[in-house]
Amino acid sequence: MKIDRHGQAKVLLPDEAKLLFDAFPSDRDRALFGICLFTGCRVNEACTMLSADVFDGSGNVRAKVTIRKANTKGKAETRQVITHPTLRGYLEAYSSDRGKTHLFPGRHGRGHINPRSADAILRETCDRLGLEGISTHSFRRTALTQMSSAGVPLRVIQEISGHRSLQALQRYLEVSEKQVEAAVGAIGF
């Protein structure tokens, strides 16, 4: 678990995720971190999104969220992730800046929100709730771990996450005690 910015980001339990999203101070914050959770993207990828990556010309939420290759860690390729119904609700509620270039404008409308500002918002909310070990990367680890636990093939998760190798992807996936018990329970004759 991550402590004082050291270690791996915590994978959120469903009740922790709900508590966190209910406590975010604005629709913008729910939309921003909702993109991180429901697309499995990095916070920088979410912060740098354009409005057109999420909303069509009429202001409606697109069927797929676009994560542009220029904003990805390896700048390898653009990926698109189907818009989860919960994420759609967060994006529809966040409508104030639909006409702007950046989905999450920075201070005074210049550029995009800084990922450090997003991190500060998350840390403030976690401190207020008494949650530990959570960082902006928790949303990505949670998404990928939940997909893996649901039996989604690693190759499909890799396509969504944008990892170049399965080896890199596997470092994100947390193995639960329940999964270990089920694996051991499968042994026998």
Coordinates of C-alpha atoms in Angstrom, one line a residue:
M1 CA 0.0 0.0 0.0
K2 CA 1.2 3.5 -0.8
I3 CA 2.3 5.5 2.2
D4 CA 3.7 9.1 1.9
R5 CA 3.9 8.6 -1.9
H6 CA 6.0 5.4 -1.6
G7 CA 4.8 1.9 -2.6
Q8 CA 2.0 0.8 -4.9
A9 CA -1.3 2.6 -5.1
K10 CA -4.1 0.9 -3.2
V11 CA -6.7 -1.0 -5.2
L12 CA -10.1 0.4 -4.1
L13 CA -12.8 -1.7 -2.6
P14 CA -16.2 -1.0 -4.1
D15 CA -17.4 0.7 -0.9
E16 CA -14.3 2.9 -0.8
A17 CA -14.8 3.9 -4.4
K18 CA -18.5 4.8 -3.7
L19 CA -17.5 6.8 -0.6
L20 CA -14.8 8.6 -2.5
F21 CA -17.0 9.5 -5.5
D22 CA -19.9 10.7 -3.2
A23 CA -17.4 12.9 -1.3
F24 CA -15.7 14.6 -4.3
P25 CA -16.5 18.3 -4.1
S26 CA -17.7 18.8 -7.7
D27 CA -19.1 17.2 -10.8
R28 CA -15.8 18.0 -12.5
D29 CA -13.9 15.9 -10.0
R30 CA -16.3 13.0 -10.3
A31 CA -16.0 13.2 -14.1
L32 CA -12.1 13.5 -14.0
F33 CA -11.6 10.5 -11.6
G34 CA -14.5 8.6 -13.2
I35 CA -12.6 8.7 -16.5
C36 CA -9.5 7.3 -14.7
L37 CA -11.5 4.5 -13.1
F38 CA -13.9 3.5 -15.9
T39 CA -11.3 3.7 -18.7
G40 CA -8.3 2.5 -16.7
C41 CA -6.3 5.5 -17.9
R42 CA -3.6 7.5 -16.1
V43 CA -4.4 10.8 -14.5
N44 CA -2.3 12.7 -17.0
E45 CA -4.2 11.1 -19.8
A46 CA -7.5 12.2 -18.3
C47 CA -6.3 15.7 -17.4
T48 CA -5.1 16.4 -21.0
M49 CA -8.3 15.2 -22.7
L50 CA -10.1 17.5 -25.1
S51 CA -13.8 18.0 -24.9
A52 CA -14.1 16.4 -28.4
D53 CA -12.6 13.2 -26.9
V54 CA -15.8 12.7 -24.8
F55 CA -18.5 15.0 -26.2
D56 CA -19.8 15.1 -29.8
G57 CA -20.6 18.3 -31.7
S58 CA -24.1 18.4 -30.1
G59 CA -22.7 18.1 -26.6
N60 CA -23.8 14.5 -26.1
V61 CA -21.5 12.0 -24.4
R62 CA -19.8 9.8 -27.0
A63 CA -20.2 6.0 -27.0
K64 CA -16.4 5.7 -26.6
V65 CA -13.9 7.9 -24.8
T66 CA -10.8 8.6 -26.8
I67 CA -7.3 8.6 -25.2
R68 CA -5.0 10.3 -27.7
K69 CA -1.6 8.8 -28.3
A70 CA 0.1 12.2 -27.8
N71 CA -1.1 12.2 -24.2
T72 CA -0.2 8.6 -23.4
K73 CA 2.9 7.6 -21.5
G74 CA 4.6 5.9 -24.4
K75 CA 2.9 8.0 -27.1
A76 CA 2.4 4.6 -28.9
E77 CA -1.2 4.7 -30.1
T78 CA -4.6 6.2 -29.6
R79 CA -7.1 4.0 -27.8
Q80 CA -10.8 4.2 -27.3
V81 CA -12.7 2.7 -24.4
I82 CA -16.5 2.2 -24.3
T83 CA -18.2 4.7 -22.1
H84 CA -19.4 2.9 -18.9
P85 CA -23.0 3.9 -17.9
T86 CA -21.8 5.3 -14.5
L87 CA -19.1 7.4 -16.3
R88 CA -21.8 8.6 -18.8
G89 CA -23.8 9.9 -15.8
Y90 CA -20.7 11.7 -14.4
L91 CA -20.0 13.3 -17.8
E92 CA -23.6 14.3 -18.3
A93 CA -23.6 16.0 -14.9
Y94 CA -20.3 17.8 -15.8
S95 CA -21.6 20.0 -18.5
S96 CA -20.3 23.5 -17.7
D97 CA -17.2 23.3 -19.9
R98 CA -18.5 21.3 -22.9
G99 CA -17.7 24.0 -25.4
K100 CA -14.1 24.5 -24.3
T101 CA -11.1 22.9 -26.0
H102 CA -9.9 21.1 -22.9
L103 CA -12.3 18.8 -21.1
F104 CA -10.8 19.9 -17.8
P105 CA -9.6 23.5 -18.2
G106 CA -6.7 24.8 -16.1
R107 CA -6.7 27.9 -14.0
H108 CA -8.2 30.9 -15.6
G109 CA -9.2 28.8 -18.6
R110 CA -5.7 28.3 -19.8
G111 CA -4.6 24.9 -21.0
H112 CA -5.8 21.8 -19.0
I113 CA -5.9 21.1 -15.3
N114 CA -2.4 20.1 -14.0
P115 CA -2.2 16.5 -12.8
R116 CA -0.6 17.7 -9.6
S117 CA -3.8 19.7 -8.9
A118 CA -5.9 16.6 -9.5
D119 CA -3.6 14.8 -7.1
A120 CA -4.1 17.5 -4.5
I121 CA -7.9 17.2 -4.9
L122 CA -7.8 13.5 -4.4
R123 CA -5.4 13.7 -1.3
E124 CA -7.7 16.3 0.3
T125 CA -10.7 14.2 -0.2
C126 CA -9.0 11.0 1.1
D127 CA -7.7 12.9 4.2
R128 CA -11.2 14.2 4.9
L129 CA -12.5 10.6 4.7
G130 CA -9.6 9.0 6.6
L131 CA -8.7 6.8 3.6
E132 CA -5.0 5.8 3.3
G133 CA -2.9 4.4 0.5
I134 CA -4.9 5.9 -2.3
S135 CA -3.3 7.9 -5.1
T136 CA -4.4 8.9 -8.6
H137 CA -3.0 5.6 -9.8
S138 CA -5.4 3.7 -7.6
F139 CA -8.2 4.2 -10.2
R140 CA -6.1 2.6 -12.9
R141 CA -5.0 -0.3 -10.7
T142 CA -8.6 -0.8 -9.5
A143 CA -10.0 -0.9 -13.0
L144 CA -7.4 -3.4 -14.3
T145 CA -7.6 -5.6 -11.2
Q146 CA -11.4 -5.7 -11.3
M147 CA -11.3 -6.7 -15.0
S148 CA -8.8 -9.4 -14.3
S149 CA -10.8 -10.7 -11.3
A150 CA -13.9 -10.8 -13.5
G151 CA -12.1 -13.2 -15.9
V152 CA -11.4 -10.7 -18.7
P153 CA -8.5 -12.1 -20.7
L154 CA -5.2 -10.2 -20.1
R155 CA -4.9 -9.4 -23.8
V156 CA -8.2 -7.5 -23.7
I157 CA -7.2 -5.7 -20.6
Q158 CA -3.9 -4.8 -22.3
E159 CA -5.8 -3.3 -25.2
I160 CA -7.9 -1.1 -22.8
S161 CA -4.9 -0.1 -20.7
G162 CA -2.5 0.6 -23.5
H163 CA 0.3 -1.5 -21.9
R164 CA 2.9 -2.5 -24.4
S165 CA 3.5 -5.9 -22.8
L166 CA 1.6 -8.4 -20.7
Q167 CA 4.5 -8.4 -18.2
A168 CA 4.1 -4.6 -17.6
L169 CA 0.3 -5.1 -17.2
Q170 CA 0.7 -7.9 -14.7
R171 CA 2.5 -5.6 -12.2
Y172 CA -0.7 -3.6 -11.9
L173 CA -2.9 -6.6 -11.0
E174 CA -3.5 -7.3 -7.4
V175 CA -4.1 -10.9 -6.3
S176 CA -6.6 -11.1 -3.5
E177 CA -6.6 -13.6 -0.6
K178 CA -9.9 -15.0 -2.0
Q179 CA -8.3 -15.7 -5.4
V180 CA -5.4 -17.5 -3.7
E181 CA -7.9 -19.6 -1.6
A182 CA -9.9 -20.5 -4.8
A183 CA -6.7 -21.5 -6.6
V184 CA -5.6 -23.8 -3.8
G185 CA -9.1 -25.1 -3.5
A186 CA -9.0 -26.2 -7.1
I187 CA -6.2 -28.7 -6.3
G188 CA -7.2 -32.2 -5.6
F189 CA -8.6 -35.5 -6.8

